[in-house]
Short mmCIF file of C-alpha atoms in Angstrom, two decimals:
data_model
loop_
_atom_site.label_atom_id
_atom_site.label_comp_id
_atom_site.label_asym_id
_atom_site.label_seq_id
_atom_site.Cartn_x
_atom_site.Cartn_y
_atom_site.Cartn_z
CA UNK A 1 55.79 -30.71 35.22
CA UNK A 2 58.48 -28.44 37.58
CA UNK A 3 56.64 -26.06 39.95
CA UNK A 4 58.43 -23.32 42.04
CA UNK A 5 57.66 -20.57 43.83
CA UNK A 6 57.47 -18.21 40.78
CA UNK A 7 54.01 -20.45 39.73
CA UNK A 8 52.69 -20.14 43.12
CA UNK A 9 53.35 -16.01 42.53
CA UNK A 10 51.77 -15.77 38.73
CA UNK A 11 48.64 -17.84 40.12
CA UNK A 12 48.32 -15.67 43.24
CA UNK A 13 44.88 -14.26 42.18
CA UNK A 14 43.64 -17.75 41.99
CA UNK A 15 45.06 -19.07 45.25
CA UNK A 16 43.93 -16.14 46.90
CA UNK A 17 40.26 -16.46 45.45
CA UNK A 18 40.16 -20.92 46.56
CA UNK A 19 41.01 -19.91 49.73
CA UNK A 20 38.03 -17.43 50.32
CA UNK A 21 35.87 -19.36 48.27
CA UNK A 22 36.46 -22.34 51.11
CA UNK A 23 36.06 -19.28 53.77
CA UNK A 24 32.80 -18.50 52.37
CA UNK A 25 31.26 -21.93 52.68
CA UNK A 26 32.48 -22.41 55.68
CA UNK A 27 30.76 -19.14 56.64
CA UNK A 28 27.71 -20.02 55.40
CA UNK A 29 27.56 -23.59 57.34
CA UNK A 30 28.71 -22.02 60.63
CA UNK A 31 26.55 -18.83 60.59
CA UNK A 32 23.11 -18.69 61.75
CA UNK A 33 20.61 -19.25 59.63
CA UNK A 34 18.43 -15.97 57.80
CA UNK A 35 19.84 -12.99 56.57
CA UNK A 36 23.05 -13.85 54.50
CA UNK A 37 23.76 -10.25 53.17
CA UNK A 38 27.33 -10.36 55.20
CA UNK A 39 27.86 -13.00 52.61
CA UNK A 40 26.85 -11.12 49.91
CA UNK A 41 29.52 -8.40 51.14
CA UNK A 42 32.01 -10.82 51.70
CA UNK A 43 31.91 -12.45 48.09
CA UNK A 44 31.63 -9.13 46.47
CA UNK A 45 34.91 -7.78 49.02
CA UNK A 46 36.07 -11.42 47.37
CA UNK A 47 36.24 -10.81 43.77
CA UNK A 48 37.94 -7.14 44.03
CA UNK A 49 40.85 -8.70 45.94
CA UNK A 50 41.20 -11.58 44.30
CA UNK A 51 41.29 -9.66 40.92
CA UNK A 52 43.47 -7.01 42.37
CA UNK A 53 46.07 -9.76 43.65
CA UNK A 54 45.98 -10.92 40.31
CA UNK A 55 46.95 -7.50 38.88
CA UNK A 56 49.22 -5.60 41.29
CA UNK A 57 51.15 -9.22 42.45
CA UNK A 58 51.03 -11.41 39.70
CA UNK A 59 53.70 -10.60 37.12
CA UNK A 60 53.01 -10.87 33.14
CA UNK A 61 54.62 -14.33 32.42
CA UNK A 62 53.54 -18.03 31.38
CA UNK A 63 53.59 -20.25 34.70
CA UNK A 64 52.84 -24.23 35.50
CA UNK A 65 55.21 -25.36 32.51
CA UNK A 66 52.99 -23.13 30.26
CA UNK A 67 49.78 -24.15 30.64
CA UNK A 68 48.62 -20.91 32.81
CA UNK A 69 49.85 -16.96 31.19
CA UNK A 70 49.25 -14.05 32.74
CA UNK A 71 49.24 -11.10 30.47
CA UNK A 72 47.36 -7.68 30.21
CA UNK A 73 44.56 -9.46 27.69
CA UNK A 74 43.97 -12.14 31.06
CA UNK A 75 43.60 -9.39 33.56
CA UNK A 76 40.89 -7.60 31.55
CA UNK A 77 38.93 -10.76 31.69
CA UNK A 78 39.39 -11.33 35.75
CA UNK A 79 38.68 -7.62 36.36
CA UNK A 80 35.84 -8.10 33.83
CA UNK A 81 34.30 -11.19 35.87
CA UNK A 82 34.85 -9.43 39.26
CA UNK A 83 32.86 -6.41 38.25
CA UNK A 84 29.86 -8.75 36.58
CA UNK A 85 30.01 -10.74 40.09
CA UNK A 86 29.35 -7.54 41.91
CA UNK A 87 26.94 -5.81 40.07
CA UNK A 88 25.07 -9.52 39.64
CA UNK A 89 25.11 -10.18 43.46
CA UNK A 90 23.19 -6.31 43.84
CA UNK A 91 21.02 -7.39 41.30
CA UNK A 92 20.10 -10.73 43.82
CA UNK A 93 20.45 -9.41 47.26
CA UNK A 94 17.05 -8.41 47.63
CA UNK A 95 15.27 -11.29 45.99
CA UNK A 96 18.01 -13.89 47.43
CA UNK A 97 18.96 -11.79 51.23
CA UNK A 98 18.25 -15.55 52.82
CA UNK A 99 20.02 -17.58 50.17
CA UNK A 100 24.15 -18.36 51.12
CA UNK A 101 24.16 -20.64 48.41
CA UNK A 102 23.18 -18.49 45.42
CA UNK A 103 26.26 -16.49 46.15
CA UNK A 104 28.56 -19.12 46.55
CA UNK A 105 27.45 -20.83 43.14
CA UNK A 106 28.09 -17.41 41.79
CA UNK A 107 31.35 -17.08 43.10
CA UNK A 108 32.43 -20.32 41.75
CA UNK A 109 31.30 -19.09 38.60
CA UNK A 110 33.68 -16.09 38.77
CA UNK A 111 36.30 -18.36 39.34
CA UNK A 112 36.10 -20.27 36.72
CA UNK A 113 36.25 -17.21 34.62
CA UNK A 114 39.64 -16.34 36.31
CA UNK A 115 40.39 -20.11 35.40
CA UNK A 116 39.33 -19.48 31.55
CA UNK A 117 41.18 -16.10 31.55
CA UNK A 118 44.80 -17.89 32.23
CA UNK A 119 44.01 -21.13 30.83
CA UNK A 120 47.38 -21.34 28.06
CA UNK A 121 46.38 -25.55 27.35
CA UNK A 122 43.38 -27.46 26.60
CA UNK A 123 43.00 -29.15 29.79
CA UNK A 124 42.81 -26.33 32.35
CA UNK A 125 40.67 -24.64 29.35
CA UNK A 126 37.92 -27.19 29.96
CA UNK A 127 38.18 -27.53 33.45
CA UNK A 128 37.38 -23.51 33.81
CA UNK A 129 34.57 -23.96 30.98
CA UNK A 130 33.23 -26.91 33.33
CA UNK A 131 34.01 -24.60 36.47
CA UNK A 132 31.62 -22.02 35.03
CA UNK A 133 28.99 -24.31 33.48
CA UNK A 134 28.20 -26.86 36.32
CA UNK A 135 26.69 -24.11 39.19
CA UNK A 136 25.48 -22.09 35.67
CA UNK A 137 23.31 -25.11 35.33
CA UNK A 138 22.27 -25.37 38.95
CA UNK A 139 20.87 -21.72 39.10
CA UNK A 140 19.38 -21.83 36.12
CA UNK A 141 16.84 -24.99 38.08
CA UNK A 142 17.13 -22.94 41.17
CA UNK A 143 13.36 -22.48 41.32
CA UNK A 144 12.84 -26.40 41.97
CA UNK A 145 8.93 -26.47 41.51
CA UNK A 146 8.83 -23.99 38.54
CA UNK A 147 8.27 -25.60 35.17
CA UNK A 148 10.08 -23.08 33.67
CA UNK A 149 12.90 -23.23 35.34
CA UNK A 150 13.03 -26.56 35.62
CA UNK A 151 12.96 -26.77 31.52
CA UNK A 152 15.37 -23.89 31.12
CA UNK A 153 17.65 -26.11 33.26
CA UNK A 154 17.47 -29.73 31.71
CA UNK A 155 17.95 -27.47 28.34
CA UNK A 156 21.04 -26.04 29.41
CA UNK A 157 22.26 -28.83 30.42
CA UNK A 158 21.37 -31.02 27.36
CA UNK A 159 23.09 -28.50 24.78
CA UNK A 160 25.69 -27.97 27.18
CA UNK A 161 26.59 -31.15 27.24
CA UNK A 162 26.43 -31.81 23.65
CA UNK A 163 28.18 -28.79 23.16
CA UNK A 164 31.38 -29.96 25.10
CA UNK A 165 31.50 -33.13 24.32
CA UNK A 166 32.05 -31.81 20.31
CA UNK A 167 34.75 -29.77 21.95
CA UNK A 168 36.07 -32.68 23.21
CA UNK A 169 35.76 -34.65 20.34
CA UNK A 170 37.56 -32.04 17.98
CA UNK A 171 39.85 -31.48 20.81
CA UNK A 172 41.00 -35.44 20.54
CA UNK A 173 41.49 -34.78 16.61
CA UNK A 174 43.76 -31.89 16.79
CA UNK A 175 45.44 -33.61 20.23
CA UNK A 176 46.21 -36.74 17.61
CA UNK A 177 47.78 -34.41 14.86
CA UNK A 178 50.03 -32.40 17.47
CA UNK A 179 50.31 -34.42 20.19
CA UNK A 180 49.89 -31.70 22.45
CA UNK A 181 47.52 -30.10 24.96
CA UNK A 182 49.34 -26.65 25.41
CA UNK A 183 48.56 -23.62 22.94
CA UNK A 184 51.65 -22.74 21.95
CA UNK A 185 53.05 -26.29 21.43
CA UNK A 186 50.20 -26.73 18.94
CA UNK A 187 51.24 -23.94 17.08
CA UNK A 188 54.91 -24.60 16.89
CA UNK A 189 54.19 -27.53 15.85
CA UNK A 190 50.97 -26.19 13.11
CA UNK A 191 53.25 -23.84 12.04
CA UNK A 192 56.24 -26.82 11.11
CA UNK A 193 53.07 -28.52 8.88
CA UNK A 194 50.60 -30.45 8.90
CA UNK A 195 50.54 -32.16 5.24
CA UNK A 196 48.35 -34.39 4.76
CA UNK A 197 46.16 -33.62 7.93
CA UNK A 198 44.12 -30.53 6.31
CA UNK A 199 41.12 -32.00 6.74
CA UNK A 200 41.06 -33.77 9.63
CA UNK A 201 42.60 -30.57 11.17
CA UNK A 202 39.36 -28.71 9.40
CA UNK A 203 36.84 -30.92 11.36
CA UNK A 204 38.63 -30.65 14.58
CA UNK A 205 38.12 -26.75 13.94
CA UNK A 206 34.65 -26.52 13.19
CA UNK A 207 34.03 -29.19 16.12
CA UNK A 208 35.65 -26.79 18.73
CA UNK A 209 33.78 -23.64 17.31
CA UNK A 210 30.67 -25.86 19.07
CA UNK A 211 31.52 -25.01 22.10
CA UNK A 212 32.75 -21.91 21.89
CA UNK A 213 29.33 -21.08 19.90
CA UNK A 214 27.32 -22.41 22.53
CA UNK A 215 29.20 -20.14 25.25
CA UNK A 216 28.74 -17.13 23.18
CA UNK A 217 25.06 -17.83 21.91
CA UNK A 218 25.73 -17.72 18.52
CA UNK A 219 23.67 -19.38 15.22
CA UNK A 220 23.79 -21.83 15.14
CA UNK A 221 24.23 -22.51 18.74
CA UNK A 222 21.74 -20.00 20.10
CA UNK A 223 18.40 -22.59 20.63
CA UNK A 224 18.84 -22.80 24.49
CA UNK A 225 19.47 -18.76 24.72
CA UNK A 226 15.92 -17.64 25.34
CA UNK A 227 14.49 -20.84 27.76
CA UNK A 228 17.29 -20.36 29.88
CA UNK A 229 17.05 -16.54 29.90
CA UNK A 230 13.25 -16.74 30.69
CA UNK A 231 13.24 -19.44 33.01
CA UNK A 232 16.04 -18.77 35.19
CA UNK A 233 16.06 -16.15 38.28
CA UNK A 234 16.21 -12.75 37.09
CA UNK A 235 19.48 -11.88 38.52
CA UNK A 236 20.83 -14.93 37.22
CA UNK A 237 19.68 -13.77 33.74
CA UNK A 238 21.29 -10.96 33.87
CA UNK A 239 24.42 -12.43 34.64
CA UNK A 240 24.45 -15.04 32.18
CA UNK A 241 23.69 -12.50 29.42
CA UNK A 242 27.03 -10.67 30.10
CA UNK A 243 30.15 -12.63 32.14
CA UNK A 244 29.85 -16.25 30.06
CA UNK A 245 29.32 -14.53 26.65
CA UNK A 246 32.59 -12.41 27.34
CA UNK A 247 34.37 -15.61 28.52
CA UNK A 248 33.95 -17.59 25.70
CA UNK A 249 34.75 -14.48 23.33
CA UNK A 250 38.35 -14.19 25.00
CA UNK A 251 38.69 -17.73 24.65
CA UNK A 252 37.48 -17.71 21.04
CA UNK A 253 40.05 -14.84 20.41
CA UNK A 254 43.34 -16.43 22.37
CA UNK A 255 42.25 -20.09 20.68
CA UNK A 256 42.16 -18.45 17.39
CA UNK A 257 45.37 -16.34 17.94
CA UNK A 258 47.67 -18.57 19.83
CA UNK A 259 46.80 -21.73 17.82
CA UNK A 260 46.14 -21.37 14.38
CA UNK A 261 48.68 -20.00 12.60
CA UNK A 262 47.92 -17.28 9.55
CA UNK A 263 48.36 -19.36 6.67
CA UNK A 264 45.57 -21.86 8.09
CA UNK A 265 43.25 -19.37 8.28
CA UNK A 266 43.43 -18.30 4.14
CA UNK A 267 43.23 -22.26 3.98
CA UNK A 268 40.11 -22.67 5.28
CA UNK A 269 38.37 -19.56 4.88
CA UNK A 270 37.81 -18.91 8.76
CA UNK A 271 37.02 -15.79 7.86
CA UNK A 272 34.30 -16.39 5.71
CA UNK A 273 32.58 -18.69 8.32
CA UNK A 274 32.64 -16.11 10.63
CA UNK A 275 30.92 -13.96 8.25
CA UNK A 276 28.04 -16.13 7.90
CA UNK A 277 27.50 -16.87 11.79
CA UNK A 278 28.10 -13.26 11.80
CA UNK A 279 25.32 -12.17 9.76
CA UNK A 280 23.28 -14.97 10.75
CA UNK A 281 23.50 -14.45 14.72
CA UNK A 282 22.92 -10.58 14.32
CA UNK A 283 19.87 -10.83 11.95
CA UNK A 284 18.14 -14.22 13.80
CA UNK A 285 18.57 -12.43 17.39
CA UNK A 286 16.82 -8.83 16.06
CA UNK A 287 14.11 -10.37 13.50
CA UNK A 288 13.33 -12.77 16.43
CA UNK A 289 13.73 -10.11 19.14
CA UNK A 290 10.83 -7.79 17.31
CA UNK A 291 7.60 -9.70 18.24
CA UNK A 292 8.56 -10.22 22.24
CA UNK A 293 6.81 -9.30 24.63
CA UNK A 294 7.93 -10.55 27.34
CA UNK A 295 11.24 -8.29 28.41
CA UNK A 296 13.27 -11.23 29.45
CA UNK A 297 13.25 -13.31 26.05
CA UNK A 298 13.23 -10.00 24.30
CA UNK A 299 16.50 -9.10 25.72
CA UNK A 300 17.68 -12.68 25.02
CA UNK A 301 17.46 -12.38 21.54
CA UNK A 302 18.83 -9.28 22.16
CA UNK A 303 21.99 -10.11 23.79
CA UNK A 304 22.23 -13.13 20.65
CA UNK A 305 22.19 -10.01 18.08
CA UNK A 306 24.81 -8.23 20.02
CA UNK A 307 26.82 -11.30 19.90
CA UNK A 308 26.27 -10.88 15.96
CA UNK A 309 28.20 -7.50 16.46
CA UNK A 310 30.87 -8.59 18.15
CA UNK A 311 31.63 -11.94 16.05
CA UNK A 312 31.95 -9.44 13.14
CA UNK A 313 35.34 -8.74 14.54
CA UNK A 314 36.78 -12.35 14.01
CA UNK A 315 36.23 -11.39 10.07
CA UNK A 316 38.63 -8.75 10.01
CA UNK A 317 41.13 -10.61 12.90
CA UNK A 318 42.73 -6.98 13.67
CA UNK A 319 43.92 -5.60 16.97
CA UNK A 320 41.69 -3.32 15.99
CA UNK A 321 38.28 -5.09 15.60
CA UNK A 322 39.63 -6.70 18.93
CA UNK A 323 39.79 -3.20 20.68
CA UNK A 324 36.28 -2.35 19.79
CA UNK A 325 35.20 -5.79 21.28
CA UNK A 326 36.77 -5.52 24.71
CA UNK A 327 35.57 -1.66 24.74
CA UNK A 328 32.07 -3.08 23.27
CA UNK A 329 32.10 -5.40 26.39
CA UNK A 330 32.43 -2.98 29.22
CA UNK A 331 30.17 -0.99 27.72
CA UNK A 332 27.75 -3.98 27.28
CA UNK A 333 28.17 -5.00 30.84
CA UNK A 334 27.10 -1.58 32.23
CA UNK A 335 24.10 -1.22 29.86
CA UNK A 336 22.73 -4.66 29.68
CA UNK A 337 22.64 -5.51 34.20
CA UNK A 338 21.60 -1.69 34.21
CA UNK A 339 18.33 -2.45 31.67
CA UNK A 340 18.26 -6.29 33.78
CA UNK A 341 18.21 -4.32 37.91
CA UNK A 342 15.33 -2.37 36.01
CA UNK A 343 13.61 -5.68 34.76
CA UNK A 344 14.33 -7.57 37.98
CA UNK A 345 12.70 -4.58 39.99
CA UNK A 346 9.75 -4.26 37.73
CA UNK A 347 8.99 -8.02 38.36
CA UNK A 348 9.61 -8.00 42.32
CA UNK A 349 7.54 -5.22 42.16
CA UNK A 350 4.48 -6.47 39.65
CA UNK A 351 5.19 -10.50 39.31
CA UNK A 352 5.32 -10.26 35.76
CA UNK A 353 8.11 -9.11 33.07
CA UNK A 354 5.15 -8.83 30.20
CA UNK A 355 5.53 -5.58 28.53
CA UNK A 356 2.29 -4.87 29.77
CA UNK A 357 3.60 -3.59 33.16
CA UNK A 358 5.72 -1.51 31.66
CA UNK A 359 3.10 1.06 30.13
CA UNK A 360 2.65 3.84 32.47
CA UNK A 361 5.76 3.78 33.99
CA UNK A 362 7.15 7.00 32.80
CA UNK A 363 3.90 8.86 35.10
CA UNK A 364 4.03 6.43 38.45
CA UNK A 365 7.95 6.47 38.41
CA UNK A 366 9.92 8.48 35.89
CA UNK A 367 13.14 8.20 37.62
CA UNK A 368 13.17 4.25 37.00
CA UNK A 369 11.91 4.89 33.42
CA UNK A 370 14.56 7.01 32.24
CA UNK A 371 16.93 5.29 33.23
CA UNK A 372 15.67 2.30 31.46
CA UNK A 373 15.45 4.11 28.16
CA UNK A 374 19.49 5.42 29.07
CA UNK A 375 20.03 1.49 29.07
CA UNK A 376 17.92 0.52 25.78
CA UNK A 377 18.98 3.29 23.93
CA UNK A 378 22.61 2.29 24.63
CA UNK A 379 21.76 -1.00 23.65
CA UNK A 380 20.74 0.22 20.18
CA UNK A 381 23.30 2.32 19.93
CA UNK A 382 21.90 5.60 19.78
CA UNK A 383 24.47 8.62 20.51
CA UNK A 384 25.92 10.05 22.31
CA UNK A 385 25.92 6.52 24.74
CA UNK A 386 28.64 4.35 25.46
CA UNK A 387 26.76 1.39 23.00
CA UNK A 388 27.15 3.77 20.17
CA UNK A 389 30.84 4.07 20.37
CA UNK A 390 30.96 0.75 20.94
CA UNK A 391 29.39 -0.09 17.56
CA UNK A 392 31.30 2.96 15.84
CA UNK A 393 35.03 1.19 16.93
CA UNK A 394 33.29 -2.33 15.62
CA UNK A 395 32.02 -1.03 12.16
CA UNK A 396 35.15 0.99 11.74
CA UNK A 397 37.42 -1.99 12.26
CA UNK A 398 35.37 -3.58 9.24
CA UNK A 399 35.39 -0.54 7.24
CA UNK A 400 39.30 -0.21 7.82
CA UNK A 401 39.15 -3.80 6.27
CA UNK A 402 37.47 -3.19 3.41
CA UNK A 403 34.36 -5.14 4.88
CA UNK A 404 31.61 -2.46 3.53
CA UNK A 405 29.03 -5.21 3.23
CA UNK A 406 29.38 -6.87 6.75
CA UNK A 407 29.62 -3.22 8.00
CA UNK A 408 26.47 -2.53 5.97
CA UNK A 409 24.39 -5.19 7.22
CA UNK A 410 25.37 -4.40 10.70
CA UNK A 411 24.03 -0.95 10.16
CA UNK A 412 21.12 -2.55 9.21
CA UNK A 413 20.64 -4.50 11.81
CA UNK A 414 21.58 -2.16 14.36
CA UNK A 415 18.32 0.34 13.14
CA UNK A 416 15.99 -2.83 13.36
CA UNK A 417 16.99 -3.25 16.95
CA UNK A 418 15.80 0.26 17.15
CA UNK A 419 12.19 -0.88 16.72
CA UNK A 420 11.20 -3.06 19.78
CA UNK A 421 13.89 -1.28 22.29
CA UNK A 422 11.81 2.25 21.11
CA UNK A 423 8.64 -0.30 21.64
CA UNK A 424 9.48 -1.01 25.42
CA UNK A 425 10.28 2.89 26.01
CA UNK A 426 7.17 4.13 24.25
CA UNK A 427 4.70 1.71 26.60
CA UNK A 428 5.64 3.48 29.46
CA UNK A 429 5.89 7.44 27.88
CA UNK A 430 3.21 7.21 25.48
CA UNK A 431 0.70 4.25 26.56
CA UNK A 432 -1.49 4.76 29.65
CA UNK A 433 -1.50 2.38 32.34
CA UNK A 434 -4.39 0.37 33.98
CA UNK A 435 -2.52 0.89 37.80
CA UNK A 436 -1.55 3.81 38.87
CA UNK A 437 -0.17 2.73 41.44
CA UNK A 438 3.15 4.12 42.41
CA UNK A 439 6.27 2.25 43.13
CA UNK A 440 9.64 3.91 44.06
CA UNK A 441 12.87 2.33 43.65
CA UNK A 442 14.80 1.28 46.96
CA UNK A 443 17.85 2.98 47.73
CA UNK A 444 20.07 0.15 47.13
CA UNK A 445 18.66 -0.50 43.75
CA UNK A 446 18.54 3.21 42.47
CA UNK A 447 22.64 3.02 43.85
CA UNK A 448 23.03 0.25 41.72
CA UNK A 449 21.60 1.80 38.91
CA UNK A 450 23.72 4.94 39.14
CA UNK A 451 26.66 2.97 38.94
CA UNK A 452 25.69 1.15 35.65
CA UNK A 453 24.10 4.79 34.09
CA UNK A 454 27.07 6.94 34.30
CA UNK A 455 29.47 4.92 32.92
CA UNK A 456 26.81 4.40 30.43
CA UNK A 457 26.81 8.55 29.96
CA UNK A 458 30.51 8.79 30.67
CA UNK A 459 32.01 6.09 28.36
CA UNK A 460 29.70 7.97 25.55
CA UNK A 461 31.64 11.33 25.66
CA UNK A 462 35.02 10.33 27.30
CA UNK A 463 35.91 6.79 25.90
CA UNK A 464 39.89 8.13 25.18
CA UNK A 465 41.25 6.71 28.06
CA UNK A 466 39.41 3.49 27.97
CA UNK A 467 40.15 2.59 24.19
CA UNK A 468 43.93 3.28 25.36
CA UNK A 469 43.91 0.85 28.21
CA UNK A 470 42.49 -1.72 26.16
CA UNK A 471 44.31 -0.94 23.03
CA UNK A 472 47.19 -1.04 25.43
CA UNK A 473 45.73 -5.03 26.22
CA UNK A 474 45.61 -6.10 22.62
CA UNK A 475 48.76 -4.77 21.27
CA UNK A 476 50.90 -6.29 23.79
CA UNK A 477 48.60 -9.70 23.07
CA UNK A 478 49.51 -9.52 19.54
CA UNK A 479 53.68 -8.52 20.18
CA UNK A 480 53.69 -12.21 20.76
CA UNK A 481 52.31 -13.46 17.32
#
């Protein structure tokens, strides 16, 4: 492998994000111990350099004797990360204002996102899956003496490991067919034939979808989904349920782009295996989200049936079913850490996240309950919200592709998620509560929450100039295929 300068230039983001990742731990060590919200600034002043760097300096081009591309489709994903790293890290400050290391695990997490988001070969592929899974783990046991979170950790670990290690394993199959590692070396050479290798190449297909399924929470992969939502820290919930879900979509969608060439895909009927994980992840995560009551496994099987929706758009493989799912994921990661700051403040506030505490709320503090029905509402996908048109792009990719069934279904599903997010908003508008007592949002949460509700609003009504920047993403993804 030949590196120059140019390398150095196309990975600038990264560079620039290792170097004050090492700043911040040296920080931490040096600085007196107690209040570490200067770190908290200086990780969240971290990701929007590092992913403007990667924007404004780092030119569209493959890099690293092409295992590392930057392209518009990679930038969405860093800016993506960087924004869920923010928002996540004023979702902790006030439970974690002592704790350096919770940001700095956080941070690496967000790196390894930027990792995924360039990663053009196998290798570096699984070293930014590892580079998000491995502190993903730790915080998830960060509450040492909790059962729970104790569980939710050996759990994550467990099917994480089995996960990868499929990956792996396929991995070697497909690496023993090609003889390559980088993505568009194993198409070249897919695309030249592979007679006599169909099935082998089959398994090594299906055994790869393991760990992308496990990253994205879907059916069959979805078991360790609501442990690890209810037993790790809040914050850390709401991360998880929005930054590695997108990650291992985008690497779903460039693995199944840049490697498998067309014809393979009427081979094996990929599309009709998406259909049934499809249908399956949507339906599971609603039927199962209906009887919860407590709001953080509720909204686990919640985020599981929104995975549902966006899988639906590997059926139809179109830019356009890829357009709604990047638009359906900024508009997820306002709505979802917007309903999670509520959830994280209701349980700081009342040591419990049992629906129970929720009933009243709408009398001692109406503020924080509207703005948690804004968030569910979006979430179901009631207009005129941004999780509407999110679901309108999605079901009119299928319907563009003659998919009236899937669409169907996912109509379906999308008024039986209706039920238990109208459930949570009708305890606290239309049940009386026990307390009365009266607790009023700090000013750095309710700032926090303004920032996730209007784009919320905003993207409902004015989503032109988002679907264009996005569209704008995709298009010039797919020039190259």
């Amino acid at each position: 492998m030949s590196i120059n300068l140019n390398d150095f230039i196309g990975a600038s983001g990264e560079i620039v994000f290792a170097v004050g990742f090492v700043l911040l731990l040296l920080w931490d060590v040096i600085a007196p111990r107690g209040n570490r919200t200067t770190l908290a600034w200086m990780a969240s002043l971290l990701f929007v350099v590092a992913a403007g760097v990667s924007i404004v300096i780092a030119p569209e081009g493959i890099y690293f004797s092409g295992t590392f591309k930057v392209d518009l489709f990679s930038q969405f994903l860093k800016l993506f990360a960087a924004g869920a790293g923010i928002l996540s890290i004023w979702i902790a400050l006030p439970r974690f204002a002592k704790s350096g290391e919770y940001y700095l695990l956080l941070s690496a997490i967000v790196f390894g996102m930027f990792i995924i988001a360039g990663a053009n070969d196998f290798v570096l592929l699984i070293v930014g899956l590892e580079t998000v899974s491995i502190p993903s783990y730790i915080l998830t046991g960060y509450y040492r003496l909790d059962k729970l979170s104790g569980e939710a950790a050996l759990k994550y670990v467990l099917f994480g490991a089995v996960s990868i290690g499929a990956m792996l394993f396929g991995f070697s199959y497909l690496y023993g067919i090609t003889g390559e590692t980088n993505y568009d070396m194993i198409r070249e050479v897919l695309m030249g034939g592979a007679a006599g290798y169909e099935l082998v190449l089959f398994v090594a297909m299906l055994l790869m979808m393991t760990g992308f399924g496990y990253k994205i929470a879907a059916v069959p992969f979805h078991f360790w989904c609501p442990d690890v939502y209810q037993g790790s820290p809040t914050p850390m919930t709401a991360f998880f349920s929005v930054a590695p879900k997108a990650a291992g979509l985008y690497a779903l969608t460039r693995f199944l782009a840049t490697i498998v060439p067309p014809n393979f895909v009427a081979m094996f009927g990929w599309d009709q295996l998406f259909w049934w994980i499809a249908v399956a992840t949507m339906t599971l995560g609603n039927l199962a989200a209906l009887p919860q009551t407590n709001l953080k496994r509720l909204l686990a099987y919640s985020s599981i049936a929104q995975a549902g929706y966006l899988l639906t758009v590997f059926v139809v493989n179109s830019a356009e079913g890829y357009i709604a799912m990047m638009f359906y994921l900024v508009a997820y990661l306002f709505m979802n850490l917007g309903a999670f700051a509520i959830v994280e403040w209701i349980e700081r506030s009342n040591g419990s996240v049992d629906l129970a505490v929720y009933r009243g709320l709408g009398k001692r503090d109406p503020k924080t309950a509207v703005l948690l029905s804004i968030f569910l509402f979006s979430l179901a996908g009631i207009p005129p919200l941004a999780g509407f048109i999110g679901k309108f792009l999605v079901f009119s990719a299928l319907l563009d592709k003659n998919q009236t069934v899937l669409a169907l279904i996912a109509v379906i599903n999308t008024v039986v998620s209706v039920v238990y997010y109208v459930k949570i908003v009708r305890e606290m508008f239309l049940v009386d509560s026990e307390h009365e007592t009266v607790t009023m949002l700090p000013t750095s949460t309710s700032a926090l929450l303004l920032v996730c509700a209007v784009p919320t609003l905003v993207l409902g009504i004015f989503f032109s100039p988002l679907v264009s920047w996005v569209s704008l993403a995709i298009n010039s993804f797919y020039a190259n295929f």
